[in-house]
Structures are given as structure tokens and as C-alpha cells.
Amino acid sequence: MDTAKILIVEDEFIIAKGLARKLEKLGYQVVGTIASGEEALSQIEETDPDLVLMDILIEGEMDGIETATEVLQKFKIPVIYLTAYGDDKTLQRAEQSGCYGYILKPFKQREVHAAIRMALSKHQQELATI
């Protein structure tokens, strides 16, 4: 795969920009940092990312899990959650969304990099079997 295009959906500007810089240093192309689910869906149509990193608590009418569910169903793009929420109710909702990963904040750069690689690989394998 060429350089993977990643969309970051994170309502905390400093976290989003810091993550974008780290991902770009790792060789990824960040196609946007978005704060709401509605903006994310619009941005996906414009930029066609390979993967979405999604916070659960975001701005707008939809939370990150609702947004991720729509991303997975409508666009078939893998989503990895980056969130501070690790309670059982949230985990259960996330599991049901079909996500490709779940990383608790604060996270380490290597954790995110490994999760992205695994998600992209799994997604490519799934596409090959269709």
C-alpha cells in the first residue's frame, strides 16, 4: 500500500494537531483533523481516507461511535477509536460498531502506529476475500 491517508476526528485541537504531526513523521498522510461526526462524514467523501482515528466524545449531534458505525457501513473504511472512555458500556457499544481497534488515552505513538498497521492489514485482507 502507498502512503496511508488518515482522517483524525478529535474535538481537542491540541491533541488532534499533535497526533497529526506524529503520524506525518511516521510517513502517513493526514487528510484532515475534524471535530464533529457530521464534518467527518463530509470530509470522508472529499478525501477518501484509508483509515479514520475517532474519538468517542466529539462535537455535533453524533458521538464517535455513531459516526464510526456510519463510516463503516457507508464507506467501508476502518475506524480505530482513540478515547479516554474505557467503561464496559462504552466498550460494548464500540464492539458492536465493527471497529478495528480501541486505544485508551493517553496513548503512546508506537501503540497508535501498531494499531494502524494492523487495521490496514486486516482491512486489505478482508477486501481481498470479497
Short mmCIF file of C-alpha atoms in Angstrom, two decimals:
data_model
loop_
_atom_site.label_atom_id
_atom_site.label_comp_id
_atom_site.label_asym_id
_atom_site.label_seq_id
_atom_site.Cartn_x
_atom_site.Cartn_y
_atom_site.Cartn_z
CA MET A 1 0.00 0.00 0.00
CA ASP A 2 1.19 3.53 -0.75
CA THR A 3 1.26 6.13 1.98
CA ALA A 4 -1.89 5.60 4.02
CA LYS A 5 -4.29 8.53 4.21
CA ILE A 6 -5.68 9.08 7.70
CA LEU A 7 -8.51 11.28 8.92
CA ILE A 8 -8.41 12.33 12.58
CA VAL A 9 -11.74 13.01 14.30
CA GLU A 10 -10.88 14.68 17.61
CA ASP A 11 -12.54 17.70 19.21
CA GLU A 12 -9.48 18.70 21.26
CA PHE A 13 -7.44 20.81 18.85
CA ILE A 14 -4.07 20.38 20.59
CA ILE A 15 -4.42 16.58 20.72
CA ALA A 16 -5.50 16.44 17.07
CA LYS A 17 -2.62 18.59 15.82
CA GLY A 18 -0.05 16.77 17.93
CA LEU A 19 -1.29 13.40 16.68
CA ALA A 20 -1.23 14.65 13.09
CA ARG A 21 2.40 15.74 13.42
CA LYS A 22 3.39 12.38 14.90
CA LEU A 23 1.59 10.45 12.16
CA GLU A 24 3.20 12.54 9.43
CA LYS A 25 6.65 11.83 10.93
CA LEU A 26 5.78 8.12 10.70
CA GLY A 27 5.06 8.55 6.99
CA TYR A 28 1.26 8.77 7.00
CA GLN A 29 -0.68 11.42 5.11
CA VAL A 30 -3.16 13.18 7.41
CA VAL A 31 -6.04 14.35 5.20
CA GLY A 32 -7.76 16.32 7.93
CA THR A 33 -8.40 16.94 11.60
CA ILE A 34 -12.14 17.24 12.21
CA ALA A 35 -14.08 17.96 15.42
CA SER A 36 -17.56 16.54 14.66
CA GLY A 37 -19.17 13.46 13.19
CA GLU A 38 -21.06 15.44 10.58
CA GLU A 39 -17.86 17.13 9.40
CA ALA A 40 -16.11 13.75 9.35
CA LEU A 41 -18.69 12.23 7.00
CA SER A 42 -18.37 15.19 4.65
CA GLN A 43 -14.56 15.09 4.77
CA ILE A 44 -14.53 11.35 4.02
CA GLU A 45 -16.47 11.94 0.81
CA GLU A 46 -13.92 14.58 -0.23
CA THR A 47 -10.66 12.90 0.79
CA ASP A 48 -11.36 9.13 0.72
CA PRO A 49 -9.06 8.23 3.64
CA ASP A 50 -7.73 4.71 4.17
CA LEU A 51 -8.45 4.84 7.91
CA VAL A 52 -10.17 7.03 10.49
CA LEU A 53 -8.89 7.66 14.02
CA MET A 54 -12.02 8.52 16.03
CA ASP A 55 -12.52 9.98 19.48
CA ILE A 56 -15.80 8.94 21.09
CA LEU A 57 -16.71 12.24 22.70
CA ILE A 58 -16.82 14.70 19.79
CA GLU A 59 -18.78 17.79 18.80
CA GLY A 60 -22.11 17.65 16.99
CA GLU A 61 -25.25 15.54 17.06
CA MET A 62 -23.48 12.17 16.69
CA ASP A 63 -20.90 10.77 19.07
CA GLY A 64 -17.85 8.94 17.77
CA ILE A 65 -19.45 5.51 17.94
CA GLU A 66 -22.48 6.61 15.92
CA THR A 67 -20.18 8.28 13.42
CA ALA A 68 -17.89 5.25 13.18
CA THR A 69 -20.85 2.95 12.59
CA GLU A 70 -21.94 5.11 9.67
CA VAL A 71 -18.37 5.31 8.31
CA LEU A 72 -18.03 1.54 8.40
CA GLN A 73 -21.43 0.87 6.84
CA LYS A 74 -21.47 3.61 4.21
CA PHE A 75 -17.80 3.89 3.22
CA LYS A 76 -16.26 0.56 4.36
CA ILE A 77 -13.32 2.43 5.88
CA PRO A 78 -11.68 1.01 9.03
CA VAL A 79 -12.01 3.01 12.24
CA ILE A 80 -9.81 2.92 15.32
CA TYR A 81 -11.07 4.60 18.48
CA LEU A 82 -8.71 6.86 20.46
CA THR A 83 -10.60 7.73 23.62
CA ALA A 84 -10.46 8.27 27.36
CA TYR A 85 -13.56 6.12 27.89
CA GLY A 86 -12.88 2.54 28.96
CA ASP A 87 -16.07 1.69 30.83
CA ASP A 88 -17.91 -1.53 29.93
CA LYS A 89 -20.96 0.21 28.42
CA THR A 90 -18.80 2.24 26.03
CA LEU A 91 -16.67 -0.79 25.16
CA GLN A 92 -19.79 -2.81 24.35
CA ARG A 93 -21.13 -0.08 22.07
CA ALA A 94 -17.73 0.16 20.37
CA GLU A 95 -17.56 -3.61 19.85
CA GLN A 96 -20.96 -3.58 18.17
CA SER A 97 -19.86 -0.84 15.76
CA GLY A 98 -17.38 -3.12 13.99
CA CYS A 99 -14.32 -1.01 14.79
CA TYR A 100 -10.78 -2.16 14.03
CA GLY A 101 -9.20 -1.05 17.29
CA TYR A 102 -9.65 0.74 20.61
CA ILE A 103 -6.84 2.69 22.26
CA LEU A 104 -7.21 4.45 25.58
CA LYS A 105 -5.78 7.93 26.12
CA PRO A 106 -3.14 8.82 26.98
CA PHE A 107 -1.62 6.72 24.23
CA LYS A 108 1.91 6.17 23.02
CA GLN A 109 2.90 6.86 19.43
CA ARG A 110 4.04 3.26 18.92
CA GLU A 111 0.64 1.94 20.08
CA VAL A 112 -1.14 4.06 17.52
CA HIS A 113 1.33 3.13 14.78
CA ALA A 114 0.95 -0.60 15.52
CA ALA A 115 -2.85 -0.36 15.65
CA ILE A 116 -2.94 1.49 12.31
CA ARG A 117 -0.72 -1.09 10.64
CA MET A 118 -2.81 -3.99 11.98
CA ALA A 119 -6.10 -2.34 10.97
CA LEU A 120 -4.90 -1.52 7.46
CA SER A 121 -3.54 -5.06 7.01
CA LYS A 122 -6.76 -6.64 8.26
CA HIS A 123 -8.84 -4.39 6.01
CA GLN A 124 -6.71 -5.27 2.96
CA GLN A 125 -7.14 -8.98 3.72
CA GLU A 126 -10.88 -8.53 4.01
CA LEU A 127 -11.04 -6.70 0.68
CA ALA A 128 -9.02 -9.47 -0.98
CA THR A 129 -11.58 -12.09 0.06
CA ILE A 130 -14.55 -10.20 -1.38
#
